[in-house]
Short mmCIF file of C-alpha atoms and ligand atoms in Angstrom, two decimals:
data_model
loop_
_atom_site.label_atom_id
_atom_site.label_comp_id
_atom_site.label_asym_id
_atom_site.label_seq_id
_atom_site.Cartn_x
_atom_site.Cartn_y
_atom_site.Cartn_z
CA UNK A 1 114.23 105.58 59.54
CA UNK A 2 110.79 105.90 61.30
CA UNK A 3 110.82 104.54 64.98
CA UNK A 4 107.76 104.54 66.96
CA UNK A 5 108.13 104.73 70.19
CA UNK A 6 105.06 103.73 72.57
CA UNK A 7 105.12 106.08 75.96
CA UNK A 8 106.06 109.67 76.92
CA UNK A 9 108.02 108.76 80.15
CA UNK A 10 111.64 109.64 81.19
CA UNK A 11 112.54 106.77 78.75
CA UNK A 12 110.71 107.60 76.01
CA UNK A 13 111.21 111.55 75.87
CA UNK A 14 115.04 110.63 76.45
CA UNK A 15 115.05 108.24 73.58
CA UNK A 16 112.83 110.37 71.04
CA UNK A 17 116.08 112.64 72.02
CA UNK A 18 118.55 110.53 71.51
CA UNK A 19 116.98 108.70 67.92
CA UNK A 20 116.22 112.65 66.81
CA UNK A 21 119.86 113.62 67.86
CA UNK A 22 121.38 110.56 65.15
CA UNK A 23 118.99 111.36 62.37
CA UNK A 24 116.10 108.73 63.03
CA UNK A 25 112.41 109.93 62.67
CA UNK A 26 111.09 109.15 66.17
CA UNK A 27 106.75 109.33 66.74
CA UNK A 28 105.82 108.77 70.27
CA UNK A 29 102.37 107.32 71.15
CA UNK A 30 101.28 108.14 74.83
CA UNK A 31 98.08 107.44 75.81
CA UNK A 32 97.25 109.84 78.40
CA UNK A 33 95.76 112.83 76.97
CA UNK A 34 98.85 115.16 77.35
CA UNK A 35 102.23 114.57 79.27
CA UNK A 36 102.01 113.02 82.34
CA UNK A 37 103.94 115.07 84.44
CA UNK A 38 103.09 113.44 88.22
CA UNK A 39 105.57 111.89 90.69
CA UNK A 40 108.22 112.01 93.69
CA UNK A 41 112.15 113.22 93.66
CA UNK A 42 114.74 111.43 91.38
CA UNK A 43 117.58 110.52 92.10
CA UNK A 44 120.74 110.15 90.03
CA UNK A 45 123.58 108.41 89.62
CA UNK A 46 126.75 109.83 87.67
CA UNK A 47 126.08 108.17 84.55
CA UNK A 48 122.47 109.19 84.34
CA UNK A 49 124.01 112.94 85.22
CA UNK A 50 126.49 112.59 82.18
CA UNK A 51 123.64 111.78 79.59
CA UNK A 52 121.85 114.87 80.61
CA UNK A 53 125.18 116.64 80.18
CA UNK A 54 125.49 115.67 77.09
CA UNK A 55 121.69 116.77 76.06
CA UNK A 56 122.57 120.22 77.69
CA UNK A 57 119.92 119.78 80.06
CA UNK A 58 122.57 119.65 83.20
CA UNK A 59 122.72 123.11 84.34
CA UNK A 60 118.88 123.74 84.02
CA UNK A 61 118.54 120.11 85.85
CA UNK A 62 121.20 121.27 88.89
CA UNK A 63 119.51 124.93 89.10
CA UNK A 64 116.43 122.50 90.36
CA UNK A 65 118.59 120.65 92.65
CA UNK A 66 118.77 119.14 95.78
CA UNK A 67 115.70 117.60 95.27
CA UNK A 68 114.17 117.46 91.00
CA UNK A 69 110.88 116.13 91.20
CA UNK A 70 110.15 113.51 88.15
CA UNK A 71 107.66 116.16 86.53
CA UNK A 72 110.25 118.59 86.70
CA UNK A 73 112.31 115.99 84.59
CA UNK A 74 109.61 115.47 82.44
CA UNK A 75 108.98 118.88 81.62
CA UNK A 76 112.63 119.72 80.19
CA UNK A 77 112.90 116.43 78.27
CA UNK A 78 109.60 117.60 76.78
CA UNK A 79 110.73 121.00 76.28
CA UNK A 80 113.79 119.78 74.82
CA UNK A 81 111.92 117.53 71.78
CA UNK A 82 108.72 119.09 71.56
CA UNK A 83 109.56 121.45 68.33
CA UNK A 84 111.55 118.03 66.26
CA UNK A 85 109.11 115.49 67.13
CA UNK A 86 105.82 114.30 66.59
CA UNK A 87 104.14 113.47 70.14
CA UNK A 88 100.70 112.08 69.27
CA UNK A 89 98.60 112.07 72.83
CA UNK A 90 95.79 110.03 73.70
CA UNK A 91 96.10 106.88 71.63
CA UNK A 92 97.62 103.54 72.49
CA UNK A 93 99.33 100.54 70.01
CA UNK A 94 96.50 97.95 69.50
CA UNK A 95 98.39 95.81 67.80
CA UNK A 96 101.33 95.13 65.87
CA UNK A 97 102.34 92.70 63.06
CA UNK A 98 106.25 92.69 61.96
CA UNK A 99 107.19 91.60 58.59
CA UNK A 100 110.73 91.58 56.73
CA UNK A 101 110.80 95.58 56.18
CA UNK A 102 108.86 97.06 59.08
CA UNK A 103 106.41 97.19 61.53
CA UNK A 104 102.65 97.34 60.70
CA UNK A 105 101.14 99.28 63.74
CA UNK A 106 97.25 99.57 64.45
CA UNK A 107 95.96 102.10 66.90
CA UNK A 108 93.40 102.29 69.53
CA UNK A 109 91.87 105.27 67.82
CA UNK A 110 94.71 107.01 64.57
CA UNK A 111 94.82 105.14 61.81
CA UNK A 112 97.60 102.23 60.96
CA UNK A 113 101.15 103.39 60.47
CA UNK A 114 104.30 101.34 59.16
CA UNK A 115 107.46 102.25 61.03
CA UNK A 116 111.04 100.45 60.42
CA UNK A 117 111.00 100.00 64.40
CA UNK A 118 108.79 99.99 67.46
CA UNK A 119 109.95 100.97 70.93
CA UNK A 120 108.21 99.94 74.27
CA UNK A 121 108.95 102.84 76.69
CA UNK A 122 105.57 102.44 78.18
CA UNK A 123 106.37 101.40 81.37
CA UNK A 124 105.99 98.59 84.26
CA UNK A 125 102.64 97.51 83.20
CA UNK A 126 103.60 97.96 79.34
CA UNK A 127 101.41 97.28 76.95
CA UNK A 128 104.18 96.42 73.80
CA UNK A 129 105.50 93.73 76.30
CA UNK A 130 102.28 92.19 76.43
CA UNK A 131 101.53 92.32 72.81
CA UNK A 132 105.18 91.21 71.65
CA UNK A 133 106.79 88.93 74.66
CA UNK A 134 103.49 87.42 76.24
CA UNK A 135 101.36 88.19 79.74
CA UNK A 136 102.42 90.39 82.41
CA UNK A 137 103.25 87.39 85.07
CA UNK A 138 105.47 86.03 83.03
CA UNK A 139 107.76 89.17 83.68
CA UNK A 140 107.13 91.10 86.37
CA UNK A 141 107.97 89.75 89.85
CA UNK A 142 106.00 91.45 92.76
CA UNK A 143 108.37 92.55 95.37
CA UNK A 144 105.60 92.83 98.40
CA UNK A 145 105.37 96.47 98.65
CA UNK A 146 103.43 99.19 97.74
CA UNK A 147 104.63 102.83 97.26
CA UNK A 148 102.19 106.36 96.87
CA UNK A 149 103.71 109.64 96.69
CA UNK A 150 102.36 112.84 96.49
CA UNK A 151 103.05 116.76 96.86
CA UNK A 152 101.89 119.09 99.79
CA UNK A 153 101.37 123.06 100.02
CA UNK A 154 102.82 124.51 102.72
CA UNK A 155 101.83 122.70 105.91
CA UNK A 156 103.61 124.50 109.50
CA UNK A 157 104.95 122.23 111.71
CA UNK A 158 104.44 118.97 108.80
CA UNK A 159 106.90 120.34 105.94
CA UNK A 160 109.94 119.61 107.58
CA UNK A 161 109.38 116.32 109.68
CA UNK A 162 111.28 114.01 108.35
CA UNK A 163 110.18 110.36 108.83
CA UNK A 164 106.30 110.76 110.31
CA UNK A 165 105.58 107.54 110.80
CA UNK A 166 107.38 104.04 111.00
CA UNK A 167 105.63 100.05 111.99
CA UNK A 168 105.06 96.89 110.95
CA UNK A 169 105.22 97.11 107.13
CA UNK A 170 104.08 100.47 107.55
CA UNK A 171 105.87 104.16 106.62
CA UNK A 172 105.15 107.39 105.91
CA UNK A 173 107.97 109.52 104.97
CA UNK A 174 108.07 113.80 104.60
CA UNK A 175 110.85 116.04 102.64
CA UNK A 176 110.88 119.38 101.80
CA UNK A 177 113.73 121.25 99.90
CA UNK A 178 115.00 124.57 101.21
CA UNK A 179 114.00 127.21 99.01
CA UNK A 180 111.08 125.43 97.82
CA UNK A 181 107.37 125.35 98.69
CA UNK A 182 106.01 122.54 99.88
CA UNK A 183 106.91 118.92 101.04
CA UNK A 184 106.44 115.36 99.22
CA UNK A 185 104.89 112.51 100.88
CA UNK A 186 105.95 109.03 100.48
CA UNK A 187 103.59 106.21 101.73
CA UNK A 188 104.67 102.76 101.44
CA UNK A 189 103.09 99.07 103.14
CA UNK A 190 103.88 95.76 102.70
CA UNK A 191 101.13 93.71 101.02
CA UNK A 192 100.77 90.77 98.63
CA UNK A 193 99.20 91.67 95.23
CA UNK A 194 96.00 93.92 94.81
CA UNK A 195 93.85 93.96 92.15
CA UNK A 196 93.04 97.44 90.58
CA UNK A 197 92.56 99.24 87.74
CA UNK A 198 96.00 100.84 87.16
CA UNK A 199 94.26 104.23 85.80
CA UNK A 200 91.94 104.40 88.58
CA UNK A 201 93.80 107.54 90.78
CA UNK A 202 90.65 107.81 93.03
CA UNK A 203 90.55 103.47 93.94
CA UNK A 204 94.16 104.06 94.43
CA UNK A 205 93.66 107.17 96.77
CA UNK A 206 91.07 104.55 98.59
CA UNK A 207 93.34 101.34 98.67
CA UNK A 208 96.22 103.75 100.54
CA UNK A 209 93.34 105.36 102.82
CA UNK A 210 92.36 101.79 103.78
CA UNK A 211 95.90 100.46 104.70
CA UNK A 212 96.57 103.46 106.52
CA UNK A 213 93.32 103.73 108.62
CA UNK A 214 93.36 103.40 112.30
CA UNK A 215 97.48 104.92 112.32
CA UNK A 216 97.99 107.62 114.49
CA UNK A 217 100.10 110.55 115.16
CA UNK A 218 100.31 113.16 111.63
CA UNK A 219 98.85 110.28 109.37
CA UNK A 220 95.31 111.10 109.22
CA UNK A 221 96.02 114.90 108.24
CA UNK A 222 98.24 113.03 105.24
CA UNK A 223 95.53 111.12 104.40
CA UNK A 224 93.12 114.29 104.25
CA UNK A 225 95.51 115.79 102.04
CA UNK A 226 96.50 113.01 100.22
CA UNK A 227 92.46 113.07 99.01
CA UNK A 228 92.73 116.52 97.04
CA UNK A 229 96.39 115.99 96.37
CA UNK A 230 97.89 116.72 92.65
CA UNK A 231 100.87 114.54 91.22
CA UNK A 232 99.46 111.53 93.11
CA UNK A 233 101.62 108.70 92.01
CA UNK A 234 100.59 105.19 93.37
CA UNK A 235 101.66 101.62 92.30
CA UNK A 236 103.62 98.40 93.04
CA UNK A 237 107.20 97.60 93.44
CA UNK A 238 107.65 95.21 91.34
CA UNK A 239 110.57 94.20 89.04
CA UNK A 240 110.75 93.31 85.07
CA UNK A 241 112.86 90.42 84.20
CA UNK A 242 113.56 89.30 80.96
CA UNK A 243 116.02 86.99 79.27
CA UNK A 244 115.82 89.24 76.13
CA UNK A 245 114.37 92.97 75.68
CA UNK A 246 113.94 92.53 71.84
CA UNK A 247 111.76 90.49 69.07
CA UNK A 248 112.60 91.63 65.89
CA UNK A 249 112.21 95.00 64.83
CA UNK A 250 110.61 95.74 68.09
CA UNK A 251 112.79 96.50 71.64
CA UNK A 252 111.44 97.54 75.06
CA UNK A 253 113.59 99.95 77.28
CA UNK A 254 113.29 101.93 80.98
CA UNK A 255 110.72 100.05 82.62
CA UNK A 256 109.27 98.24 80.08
CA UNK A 257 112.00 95.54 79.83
CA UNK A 258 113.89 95.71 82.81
CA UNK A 259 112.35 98.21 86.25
CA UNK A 260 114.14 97.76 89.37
CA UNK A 261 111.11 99.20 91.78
CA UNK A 262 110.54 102.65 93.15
CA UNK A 263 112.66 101.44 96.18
CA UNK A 264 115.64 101.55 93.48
CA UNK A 265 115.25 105.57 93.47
CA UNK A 266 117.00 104.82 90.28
CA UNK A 267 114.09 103.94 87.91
CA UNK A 268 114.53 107.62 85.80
CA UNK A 269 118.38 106.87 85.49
CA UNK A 270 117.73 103.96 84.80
CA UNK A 271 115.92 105.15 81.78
CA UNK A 272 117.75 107.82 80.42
CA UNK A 273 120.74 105.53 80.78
CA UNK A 274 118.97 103.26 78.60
CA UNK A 275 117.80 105.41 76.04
CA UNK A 276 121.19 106.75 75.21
CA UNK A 277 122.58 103.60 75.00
CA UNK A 278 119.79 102.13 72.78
CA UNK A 279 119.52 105.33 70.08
CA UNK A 280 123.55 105.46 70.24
CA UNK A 281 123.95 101.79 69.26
CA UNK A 282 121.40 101.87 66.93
CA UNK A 283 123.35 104.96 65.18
CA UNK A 284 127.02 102.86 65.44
CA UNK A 285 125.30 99.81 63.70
CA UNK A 286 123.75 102.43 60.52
CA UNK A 287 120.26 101.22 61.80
CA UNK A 288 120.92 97.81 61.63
CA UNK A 289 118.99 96.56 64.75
CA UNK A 290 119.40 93.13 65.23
CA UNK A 291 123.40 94.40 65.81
CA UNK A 292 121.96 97.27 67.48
CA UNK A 293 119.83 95.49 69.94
CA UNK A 294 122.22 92.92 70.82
CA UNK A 295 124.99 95.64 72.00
CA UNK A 296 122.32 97.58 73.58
CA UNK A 297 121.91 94.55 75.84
CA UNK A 298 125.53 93.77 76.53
CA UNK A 299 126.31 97.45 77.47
CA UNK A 300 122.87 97.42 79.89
CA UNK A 301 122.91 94.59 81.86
CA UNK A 302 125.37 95.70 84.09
CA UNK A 303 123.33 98.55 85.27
CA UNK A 304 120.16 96.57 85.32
CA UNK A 305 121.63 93.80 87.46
CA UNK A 306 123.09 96.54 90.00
CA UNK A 307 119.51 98.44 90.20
CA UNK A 308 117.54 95.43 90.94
CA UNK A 309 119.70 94.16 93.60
CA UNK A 310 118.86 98.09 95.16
CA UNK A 311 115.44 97.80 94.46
CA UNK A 312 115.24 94.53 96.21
CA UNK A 313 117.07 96.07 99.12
CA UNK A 314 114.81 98.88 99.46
CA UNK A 315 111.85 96.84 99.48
CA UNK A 316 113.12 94.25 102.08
CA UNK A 317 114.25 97.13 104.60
CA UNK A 318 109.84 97.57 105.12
CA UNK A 319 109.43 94.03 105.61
CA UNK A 320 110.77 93.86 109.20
CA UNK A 321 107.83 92.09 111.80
CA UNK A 322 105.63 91.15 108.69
CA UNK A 323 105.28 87.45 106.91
CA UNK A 324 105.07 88.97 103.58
CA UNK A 325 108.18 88.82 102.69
CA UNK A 326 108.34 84.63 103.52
CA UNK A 327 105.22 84.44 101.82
CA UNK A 328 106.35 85.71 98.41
CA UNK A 329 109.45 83.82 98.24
CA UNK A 330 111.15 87.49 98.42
CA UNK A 331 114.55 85.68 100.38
CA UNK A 332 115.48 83.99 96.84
CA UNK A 333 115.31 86.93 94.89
CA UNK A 334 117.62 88.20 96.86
CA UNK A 335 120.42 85.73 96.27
CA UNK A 336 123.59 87.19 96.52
CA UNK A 337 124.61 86.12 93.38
CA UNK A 338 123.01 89.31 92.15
CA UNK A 339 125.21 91.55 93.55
CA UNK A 340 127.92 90.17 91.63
CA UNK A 341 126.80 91.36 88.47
CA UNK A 342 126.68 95.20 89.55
CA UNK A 343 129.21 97.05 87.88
CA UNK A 344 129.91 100.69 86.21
CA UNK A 345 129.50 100.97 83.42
CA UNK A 346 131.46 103.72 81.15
CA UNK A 347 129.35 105.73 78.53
CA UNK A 348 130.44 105.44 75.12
CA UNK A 349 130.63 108.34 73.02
CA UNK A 350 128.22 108.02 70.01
CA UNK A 351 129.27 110.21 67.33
CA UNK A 352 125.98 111.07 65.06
CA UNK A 353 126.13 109.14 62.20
CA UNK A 354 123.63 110.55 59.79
CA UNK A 355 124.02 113.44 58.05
CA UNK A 356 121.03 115.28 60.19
CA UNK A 357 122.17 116.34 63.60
CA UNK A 358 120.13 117.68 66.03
CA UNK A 359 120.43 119.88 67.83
C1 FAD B 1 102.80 109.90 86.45
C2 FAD B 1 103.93 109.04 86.98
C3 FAD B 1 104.45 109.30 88.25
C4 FAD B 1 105.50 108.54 88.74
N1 FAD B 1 105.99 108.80 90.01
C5 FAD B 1 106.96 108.03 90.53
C6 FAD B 1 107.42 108.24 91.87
O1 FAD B 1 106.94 109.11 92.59
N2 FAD B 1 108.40 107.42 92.35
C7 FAD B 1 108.94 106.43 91.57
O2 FAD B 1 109.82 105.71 92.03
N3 FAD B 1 108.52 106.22 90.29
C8 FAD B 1 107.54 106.97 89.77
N4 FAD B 1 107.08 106.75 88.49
C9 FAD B 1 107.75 105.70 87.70
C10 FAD B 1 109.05 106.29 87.14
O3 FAD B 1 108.74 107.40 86.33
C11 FAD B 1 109.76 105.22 86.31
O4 FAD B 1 110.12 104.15 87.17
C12 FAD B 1 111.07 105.67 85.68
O5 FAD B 1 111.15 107.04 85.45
C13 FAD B 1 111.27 104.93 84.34
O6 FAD B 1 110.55 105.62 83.37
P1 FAD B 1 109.80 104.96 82.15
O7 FAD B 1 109.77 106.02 81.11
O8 FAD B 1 110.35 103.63 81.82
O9 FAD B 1 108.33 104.70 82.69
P2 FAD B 1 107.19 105.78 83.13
O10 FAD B 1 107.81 107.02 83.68
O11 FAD B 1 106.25 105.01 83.98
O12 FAD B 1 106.51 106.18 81.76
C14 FAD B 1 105.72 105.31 80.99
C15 FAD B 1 104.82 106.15 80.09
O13 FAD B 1 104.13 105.28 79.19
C16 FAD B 1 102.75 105.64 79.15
N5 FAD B 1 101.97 104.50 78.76
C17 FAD B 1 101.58 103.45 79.53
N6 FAD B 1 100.88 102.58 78.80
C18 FAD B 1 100.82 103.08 77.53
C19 FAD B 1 100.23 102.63 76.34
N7 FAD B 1 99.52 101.48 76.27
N8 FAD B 1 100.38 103.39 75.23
C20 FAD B 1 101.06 104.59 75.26
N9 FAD B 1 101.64 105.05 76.41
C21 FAD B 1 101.52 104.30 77.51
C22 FAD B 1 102.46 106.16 80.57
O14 FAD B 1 101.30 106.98 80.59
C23 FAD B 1 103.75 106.92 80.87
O15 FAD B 1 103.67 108.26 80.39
C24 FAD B 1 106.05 107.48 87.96
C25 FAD B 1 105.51 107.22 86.69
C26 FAD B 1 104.47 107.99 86.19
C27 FAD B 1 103.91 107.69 84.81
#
């Protein structure tokens, strides 16, 4: 069964893992020109630890540890599909028309494909959501805050500081790991919605400059460095919520269908959660995937409920002294309803169930 899968992120090199793993034929579109391997640390949680257990990746994952830096993550996944699958780099979906046996998929630039399925792993500003469940503000609920991160050489005396600066809807935040060269920055502010052009790394680099300007203390040496900086990350926390992550033959997973924020710290587990889940339930129901999808929901929302509600929290905690928070209605999203729905959830096991396993 061909499954295209539209995004080379945590989710969709987890997934291309996982679908490879039962015997599927996963192809993953990503439209940046090679893997995008840019970002801050990630953090865990058990679950998202067992998954990468069971891919074998665990040892080579804690070797990295305290601190594995989302590129880092990246790069095994990648490592770990790159000779079984077909990664097809700097294209996007342009469209995509379902019909009773499959998916009829037209590219930006390749030329049209038919697959049996079609994955959305392309993130919060995904571009299969748009094309399959309707515009962006249907979905995505802006949580007020804004969140860069980026990586530092070796910088005396700045490496090890800790929390650099704190205000009003304002913070700049510094960790290094023992062992390892270097520090990460994390700049976040409290804002109502920007526009930009999500690709855009140097308006980005501006928009941060500009919020920060004027702060004193070690901020504008950040902001000097921040300007030549590699593996700048910058965007909104903002959360995708859905009543249903499927239409048809096609699904959306990791960020896609349901991202908690970057103030989760649980957006990659999140993912990788999600993917095993979703390629494991497709294998239990022989590829059926209107079964498939609908367990793949049950056994999610759990998680997704519980990561919101943290993502939520994160973002209120920079809200203190500012009338954003008011402003975008931010106090009912955080009913505490939500918090009722958090749960653990156990992994099920997902025995292959094609005759090609891999590896
Ligand atoms: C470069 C980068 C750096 C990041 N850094 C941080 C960070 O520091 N802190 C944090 O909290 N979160 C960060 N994130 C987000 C974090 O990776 C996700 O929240 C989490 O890992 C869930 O992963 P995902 O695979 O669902 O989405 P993502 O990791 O965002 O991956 C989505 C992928 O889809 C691709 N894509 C987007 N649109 C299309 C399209 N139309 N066609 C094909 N491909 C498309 C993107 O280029 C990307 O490779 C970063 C994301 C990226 C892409």
């Amino acid at each position: 069964m061909d499954v295209l899968i539209s995004g080379a992120g945590v989710a969709g090199h987890a997934l291309a893992y996982w679908l490879r793993h039962h015997g599927f034929t996963p192809t993953v579109v990503e439209r940046a020109p090679r893997v995008r391997a840019g970002g801050g640390a990630v953090g865990f949680r058990g679950e998202a630890l067992d998954v990468l257990d069971r891919m074998a990746l665990l040892e080579r994952v804690k070797a990295l540890n305290p601190q594995i830096l989302r590129g880092e993550l990246i790069g095994l996944l990648h490592e770990a599909t790159c000779q079984e699958v077909e990664y097809v780099f700097g294209d996007s979906i342009d469209a995509l028309e379902q019909d009773a046996d499959g998916v009829r998929v037209t590219f930006e630039r390749g030329r049209p494909r038919r697959f049996a399925l079609v994955t959305g792993a392309d993130g919060l500003h995904s571009r299969t959501r748009s094309l399959v469940f309707g515009p962006h503000e249907r979905f995505v609920r802006h949580l007020g805050l804004y969140t860069a991160t980026f990586g530092l050489p070796d910088c005396p005396g700045l490496c090890d500081a800790g929390r650099l600066h704190s205000g009003p809807g304002k913070e700049a935040d510094i960790s290094s790991t023992p062992g390892k060269p270097g520090a990460r920055v994390a700049l976040h502010f409290a804002s109502g919605p920007l526009a930009y052009d999500h690709d855009d790394v140097g308006q980005h680099k501006r928009i941060v400059a500009g919020q920060f300007a004027g702060e004193s203390g070690q901020v504008p040496r950040l902001l000097e460095e921040m300007s030549g900086a590699e593996g700048f990350f910058f965007d909104v926390n903002a959360q995708v919520e859905m009543d249903c992550w499927s239409s048809g033959r096609v699904v959306l997973v990791g960020d896609a269908g349901c991202c908690a924020a970057p103030a989760s710290g649980l957006g990659a587990s999140q993912a990788l959660i999600g993917a095993y889940v979703l390629a494991g339930e497709l294998a239990v129901a022989g590829g059926d995937h209107a079964v498939a999808f609908a367990a793949y929901e049950r056994e999610m929302r759990g998680f997704v409920a519980e990561h919101q509600q943290m993502g939520r929290e994160g973002a209120d905690r920079f809200f203190m002294g500012t009338p954003i928070q008011e402003e975008l209605g931010l106090v009912a999203a955080n009913a505490p309803e939500a918090a009722a729905c958090a749960q653990i959830v156990r992994l099920k096991d997902y025995a292959p169930r094609f005759a090609a396993q891999w590896p």
